[in-house]
Amino acid sequence: MWGGRFSGGPAAIMAEINASIGFDRRFAAQDTDGSRAHAAMLAAQGIISQADFDAIDQGLAQIADEIEEGKFQFSTALEDIHMNVEARLIEIVGEPAGRLHTARSRNDQVATDFRLWVRERIDQTDQALTSLMRSLVDQAAAGADIVMPGFTHLQSAQPVTWGHHMLAYVEMFARDRSRLKDARARMNECPLGAAALAGTSFPIDREMTANALGFDRPSANSLDAVSDRDFVLDFLATATISAMHLSRLAEEIVIWCSAQFRFVTLTDAFTTGSSIMPQKRNPDAAELVRAKVGRIAGALVALVTVMKGLPLTYSKDMQEDKEPLFDAADALALAIAAMEGMVRDMAPNREILHVAAGNGYATATDLADWLVRVLGLPFRDAHHVTGRIVALAEQAGTTLDALPLERMQSVEPRITDAVYDVLSVEASVASRTSYGGTAPECVRATAVAWKERLA
Ligand code: ARG
């Protein structure tokens, strides 16, 4: 393709390090789409003849089919997807194929292909996250009134509801989707026509190719167009945050499944056994989802490190942009799908959660709030009184709602029987009706609203 001034061939190791066809064949479809749009524009502008366009277009359609059907012979000697496609086009249509690369370079070509690929992945990720959110909303609606311990520092803090906990993740994944949307809007500019770096002297119509490929507009600066990989970094940054969210939920599932917690049960579908310990049921899928963030965050760091310090415009360094992205995108897709599977599979253990919710004096804040509301104590004093009552309960080895009234009155004589109305875990969660609170009625209403939004 560029051999005019070369007489010798590349060293074997040169060919090996230079070739990207092993991985960039993944955007074969984007490459033929981009070339067809470019050829149509060249013809519309009178830069190539209609007859040449017809030959090129049919040839590219045939190549797209060959690739789709797995019949295409990829060649490492031809370096990358762009030259593989062009070489095949020459085989099929002959001389007109040589006119396709007019007013274009592999630099704007690869930037265009890659944007098309990432854009599609953004859309697929958005779909997958939406589907995961639906599974969480279903869990939330079914378990709106299941009481469980809410933790801070992984210490019992206050009772919360299962549904509320599920909806917390819905909020996170909704933000991930909004980040994807932002990234998509920012990246949807077409580099095609920037040519090698400086634009072209041919009378091209960049609006036309941008339109044909579903971009909002052509990119405004040819130097930037061929050297920008922000769009990949934007996706990887979003993917990293999303994978981090998945990892947190995965970690909770691992904890919840343990014999010491038994908060949830996963079926055979999402667990594995041990080859030596017959009693084991391991949450491998959750552990793997928990781990995937490593390679996804790694991809972000890898690419930002490749791009750092690169002078404008294109450098071959930038060929190293693809493998980390492909790996991260695949890992994210797998992690989201596995998480959706687990969320649909897992069953919260209502009784165990209920008992655990009452452990650790989780309604102590409710007692303090009661002292403020009913006896008019300043919150700081109420906090102190409650602390002393908790100490008594601890000595007696009982929960707060089982501590006799006389014991409480030994700390604060004005406490009455009515205090027991707020000391159960049900009463505690039912009282948390402030906007965004954990009360079952709030959870039910929010789950309904999400169901409608996600329909
Ligand atoms: N395979 C190359 C890449 O992925 C395509 C662009 C090559 N451009 C060049 N000037 N050698 O980056």
mmCIF file of C-alpha atoms in Angstrom, residues 232-428:
data_model
loop_
_atom_site.group_PDB
_atom_site.id
_atom_site.type_symbol
_atom_site.label_atom_id
_atom_site.label_comp_id
_atom_site.label_asym_id
_atom_site.label_seq_id
_atom_site.Cartn_x
_atom_site.Cartn_y
_atom_site.Cartn_z
ATOM 1 C CA VAL A 232 -12.142 6.308 24.305
ATOM 2 C CA LEU A 233 -10.974 7.713 27.639
ATOM 3 C CA ASP A 234 -14.452 9.089 28.326
ATOM 4 C CA PHE A 235 -15.915 5.646 27.766
ATOM 5 C CA LEU A 236 -13.229 3.954 29.854
ATOM 6 C CA ALA A 237 -13.670 6.444 32.691
ATOM 7 C CA THR A 238 -17.391 5.801 32.703
ATOM 8 C CA ALA A 239 -16.807 2.066 32.413
ATOM 9 C CA THR A 240 -14.419 2.215 35.368
ATOM 10 C CA ILE A 241 -16.943 3.989 37.569
ATOM 11 C CA SER A 242 -19.660 1.579 36.517
ATOM 12 C CA ALA A 243 -17.409 -1.420 37.158
ATOM 13 C CA MET A 244 -16.618 0.056 40.574
ATOM 14 C CA HIS A 245 -20.357 0.209 41.306
ATOM 15 C CA LEU A 246 -20.750 -3.394 40.162
ATOM 16 C CA SER A 247 -17.820 -4.347 42.336
ATOM 17 C CA ARG A 248 -19.426 -2.849 45.442
ATOM 18 C CA LEU A 249 -22.665 -4.723 44.877
ATOM 19 C CA ALA A 250 -20.708 -7.895 44.100
ATOM 20 C CA GLU A 251 -18.809 -7.521 47.369
ATOM 21 C CA GLU A 252 -22.073 -7.130 49.276
ATOM 22 C CA ILE A 253 -23.411 -10.282 47.643
ATOM 23 C CA VAL A 254 -20.250 -12.165 48.646
ATOM 24 C CA ILE A 255 -20.661 -10.992 52.245
ATOM 25 C CA TRP A 256 -24.407 -11.609 52.272
ATOM 26 C CA CYS A 257 -23.936 -15.188 51.001
ATOM 27 C CA SER A 258 -21.432 -16.149 53.685
ATOM 28 C CA ALA A 259 -22.439 -18.610 56.419
ATOM 29 C CA GLN A 260 -21.873 -15.860 58.990
ATOM 30 C CA PHE A 261 -24.430 -13.548 57.339
ATOM 31 C CA ARG A 262 -26.830 -15.699 55.272
ATOM 32 C CA PHE A 263 -28.683 -12.544 54.241
ATOM 33 C CA VAL A 264 -29.310 -13.855 50.720
ATOM 34 C CA THR A 265 -29.342 -17.163 48.910
ATOM 35 C CA LEU A 266 -28.059 -17.686 45.391
ATOM 36 C CA THR A 267 -29.206 -20.826 43.568
ATOM 37 C CA ASP A 268 -27.062 -23.389 41.786
ATOM 38 C CA ALA A 269 -27.271 -21.165 38.722
ATOM 39 C CA PHE A 270 -24.872 -18.593 40.167
ATOM 40 C CA THR A 271 -22.700 -20.570 42.568
ATOM 41 C CA THR A 272 -20.099 -23.296 42.327
ATOM 42 C CA GLY A 273 -19.017 -26.089 44.620
ATOM 43 C CA SER A 274 -15.600 -26.974 45.955
ATOM 44 C CA SER A 275 -13.671 -29.980 44.702
ATOM 45 C CA ILE A 276 -12.629 -30.854 48.260
ATOM 46 C CA MET A 277 -15.139 -29.309 50.680
ATOM 47 C CA PRO A 278 -18.577 -30.804 49.976
ATOM 48 C CA GLN A 279 -20.474 -28.251 52.060
ATOM 49 C CA LYS A 280 -19.300 -25.281 49.985
ATOM 50 C CA ARG A 281 -21.375 -23.044 47.782
ATOM 51 C CA ASN A 282 -19.136 -20.329 46.448
ATOM 52 C CA PRO A 283 -20.350 -17.064 44.906
ATOM 53 C CA ASP A 284 -17.779 -17.161 42.078
ATOM 54 C CA ALA A 285 -19.752 -14.968 39.711
ATOM 55 C CA ALA A 286 -19.962 -12.231 42.328
ATOM 56 C CA GLU A 287 -16.254 -12.536 43.035
ATOM 57 C CA LEU A 288 -15.414 -12.261 39.338
ATOM 58 C CA VAL A 289 -17.657 -9.241 38.894
ATOM 59 C CA ARG A 290 -15.946 -7.742 41.940
ATOM 60 C CA ALA A 291 -12.580 -8.281 40.231
ATOM 61 C CA LYS A 292 -13.401 -7.064 36.701
ATOM 62 C CA VAL A 293 -12.936 -3.450 37.722
ATOM 63 C CA GLY A 294 -9.208 -4.215 37.887
ATOM 64 C CA ARG A 295 -8.765 -4.732 34.186
ATOM 65 C CA ILE A 296 -11.228 -1.979 33.289
ATOM 66 C CA ALA A 297 -9.502 0.629 35.455
ATOM 67 C CA GLY A 298 -6.232 -0.790 34.112
ATOM 68 C CA ALA A 299 -7.348 -0.062 30.557
ATOM 69 C CA LEU A 300 -8.077 3.541 31.482
ATOM 70 C CA VAL A 301 -4.633 3.941 33.031
ATOM 71 C CA ALA A 302 -2.994 2.164 30.078
ATOM 72 C CA LEU A 303 -4.518 4.469 27.493
ATOM 73 C CA VAL A 304 -4.081 7.679 29.411
ATOM 74 C CA THR A 305 -0.421 6.702 29.782
ATOM 75 C CA VAL A 306 -0.095 6.005 26.049
ATOM 76 C CA MET A 307 -1.656 9.357 25.159
ATOM 77 C CA LYS A 308 0.248 11.411 27.707
ATOM 78 C CA GLY A 309 3.012 13.466 26.119
ATOM 79 C CA LEU A 310 2.213 12.472 22.509
ATOM 80 C CA PRO A 311 2.911 15.421 20.219
ATOM 81 C CA LEU A 312 0.238 16.249 17.643
ATOM 82 C CA THR A 313 -0.934 14.588 15.565
ATOM 83 C CA TYR A 314 -1.055 10.842 14.925
ATOM 84 C CA SER A 315 1.695 8.601 16.266
ATOM 85 C CA LYS A 316 1.772 4.861 15.951
ATOM 86 C CA ASP A 317 1.591 4.734 19.735
ATOM 87 C CA MET A 318 -2.095 5.309 19.185
ATOM 88 C CA GLN A 319 -2.520 1.861 17.689
ATOM 89 C CA GLU A 320 -2.194 0.731 21.335
ATOM 90 C CA ASP A 321 -5.576 2.342 22.028
ATOM 91 C CA LYS A 322 -7.619 -0.637 20.896
ATOM 92 C CA GLU A 323 -6.762 -3.758 22.866
ATOM 93 C CA PRO A 324 -7.324 -2.235 26.319
ATOM 94 C CA LEU A 325 -10.628 -0.779 25.163
ATOM 95 C CA PHE A 326 -11.835 -4.035 23.600
ATOM 96 C CA ASP A 327 -10.866 -5.956 26.710
ATOM 97 C CA ALA A 328 -12.511 -3.443 29.034
ATOM 98 C CA ALA A 329 -15.692 -3.233 26.961
ATOM 99 C CA ASP A 330 -16.010 -7.034 26.896
ATOM 100 C CA ALA A 331 -15.322 -7.295 30.619
ATOM 101 C CA LEU A 332 -17.917 -4.652 31.408
ATOM 102 C CA ALA A 333 -20.572 -6.300 29.236
ATOM 103 C CA LEU A 334 -19.933 -9.634 30.923
ATOM 104 C CA ALA A 335 -19.947 -8.122 34.408
ATOM 105 C CA ILE A 336 -23.231 -6.289 33.865
ATOM 106 C CA ALA A 337 -24.908 -9.389 32.430
ATOM 107 C CA ALA A 338 -23.632 -11.602 35.262
ATOM 108 C CA MET A 339 -24.779 -9.069 37.834
ATOM 109 C CA GLU A 340 -28.239 -8.915 36.310
ATOM 110 C CA GLY A 341 -28.366 -12.694 36.454
ATOM 111 C CA MET A 342 -27.412 -12.695 40.127
ATOM 112 C CA VAL A 343 -29.843 -9.938 41.042
ATOM 113 C CA ARG A 344 -32.659 -11.897 39.404
ATOM 114 C CA ASP A 345 -31.458 -15.100 41.081
ATOM 115 C CA MET A 346 -30.841 -13.989 44.640
ATOM 116 C CA ALA A 347 -33.461 -14.364 47.355
ATOM 117 C CA PRO A 348 -33.264 -12.222 50.492
ATOM 118 C CA ASN A 349 -33.750 -14.268 53.688
ATOM 119 C CA ARG A 350 -36.459 -12.222 55.373
ATOM 120 C CA GLU A 351 -36.226 -13.786 58.864
ATOM 121 C CA ILE A 352 -32.457 -13.681 59.104
ATOM 122 C CA LEU A 353 -32.386 -10.094 57.883
ATOM 123 C CA HIS A 354 -35.022 -9.171 60.427
ATOM 124 C CA VAL A 355 -33.090 -10.636 63.363
ATOM 125 C CA ALA A 356 -29.858 -9.077 62.124
ATOM 126 C CA ALA A 357 -31.592 -5.714 61.765
ATOM 127 C CA GLY A 358 -32.272 -5.651 65.508
ATOM 128 C CA ASN A 359 -28.748 -6.636 66.506
ATOM 129 C CA GLY A 360 -26.206 -4.052 67.546
ATOM 130 C CA TYR A 361 -28.785 -1.710 69.162
ATOM 131 C CA ALA A 362 -29.744 -0.519 65.717
ATOM 132 C CA THR A 363 -32.764 1.427 67.023
ATOM 133 C CA ALA A 364 -30.707 3.536 69.442
ATOM 134 C CA THR A 365 -31.167 6.592 67.207
ATOM 135 C CA ASP A 366 -34.934 6.037 67.349
ATOM 136 C CA LEU A 367 -34.738 6.101 71.146
ATOM 137 C CA ALA A 368 -32.706 9.316 71.083
ATOM 138 C CA ASP A 369 -35.150 10.892 68.604
ATOM 139 C CA TRP A 370 -38.059 9.882 70.913
ATOM 140 C CA LEU A 371 -36.381 11.610 73.882
ATOM 141 C CA VAL A 372 -36.070 14.757 71.774
ATOM 142 C CA ARG A 373 -39.585 14.635 70.361
ATOM 143 C CA VAL A 374 -41.528 13.560 73.463
ATOM 144 C CA LEU A 375 -39.449 14.807 76.399
ATOM 145 C CA GLY A 376 -38.015 17.851 74.664
ATOM 146 C CA LEU A 377 -34.387 16.908 75.422
ATOM 147 C CA PRO A 378 -31.680 18.609 73.363
ATOM 148 C CA PHE A 379 -30.345 15.980 70.898
ATOM 149 C CA ARG A 380 -26.888 15.952 72.497
ATOM 150 C CA ASP A 381 -28.406 15.108 75.930
ATOM 151 C CA ALA A 382 -30.687 12.509 74.337
ATOM 152 C CA HIS A 383 -27.633 10.962 72.703
ATOM 153 C CA HIS A 384 -25.954 10.703 76.108
ATOM 154 C CA VAL A 385 -29.021 9.224 77.834
ATOM 155 C CA THR A 386 -29.431 6.701 75.036
ATOM 156 C CA GLY A 387 -25.785 5.736 75.292
ATOM 157 C CA ARG A 388 -26.253 4.913 78.970
ATOM 158 C CA ILE A 389 -29.390 2.869 78.204
ATOM 159 C CA VAL A 390 -27.513 0.963 75.485
ATOM 160 C CA ALA A 391 -24.794 0.200 78.044
ATOM 161 C CA LEU A 392 -27.470 -1.212 80.388
ATOM 162 C CA ALA A 393 -28.909 -3.364 77.608
ATOM 163 C CA GLU A 394 -25.430 -4.578 76.791
ATOM 164 C CA GLN A 395 -24.848 -5.549 80.451
ATOM 165 C CA ALA A 396 -28.226 -7.324 80.513
ATOM 166 C CA GLY A 397 -27.429 -9.038 77.225
ATOM 167 C CA THR A 398 -30.698 -7.909 75.652
ATOM 168 C CA THR A 399 -31.953 -5.823 72.764
ATOM 169 C CA LEU A 400 -33.338 -2.322 73.374
ATOM 170 C CA ASP A 401 -36.962 -3.274 72.808
ATOM 171 C CA ALA A 402 -36.615 -6.069 75.427
ATOM 172 C CA LEU A 403 -35.090 -3.874 78.114
ATOM 173 C CA PRO A 404 -37.584 -3.363 81.012
ATOM 174 C CA LEU A 405 -38.995 0.137 81.477
ATOM 175 C CA GLU A 406 -37.621 0.442 85.061
ATOM 176 C CA ARG A 407 -34.091 -0.023 83.738
ATOM 177 C CA MET A 408 -34.589 2.809 81.257
ATOM 178 C CA GLN A 409 -36.190 4.976 83.925
ATOM 179 C CA SER A 410 -33.131 4.474 86.109
ATOM 180 C CA VAL A 411 -31.334 6.624 83.540
ATOM 181 C CA GLU A 412 -34.187 9.006 82.628
ATOM 182 C CA PRO A 413 -37.249 8.805 84.948
ATOM 183 C CA ARG A 414 -39.595 10.577 82.489
ATOM 184 C CA ILE A 415 -39.447 7.740 79.919
ATOM 185 C CA THR A 416 -42.830 6.038 79.510
ATOM 186 C CA ASP A 417 -44.192 2.838 77.990
ATOM 187 C CA ALA A 418 -44.807 4.718 74.735
ATOM 188 C CA VAL A 419 -41.102 4.476 73.979
ATOM 189 C CA TYR A 420 -41.523 0.850 72.921
ATOM 190 C CA ASP A 421 -43.534 2.015 69.902
ATOM 191 C CA VAL A 422 -40.334 3.257 68.297
ATOM 192 C CA LEU A 423 -37.897 0.561 69.376
ATOM 193 C CA SER A 424 -38.874 -2.224 66.977
ATOM 194 C CA VAL A 425 -37.093 -2.397 63.648
ATOM 195 C CA GLU A 426 -40.410 -2.172 61.770
ATOM 196 C CA ALA A 427 -41.324 1.018 63.615
ATOM 197 C CA SER A 428 -37.876 2.373 62.945
#
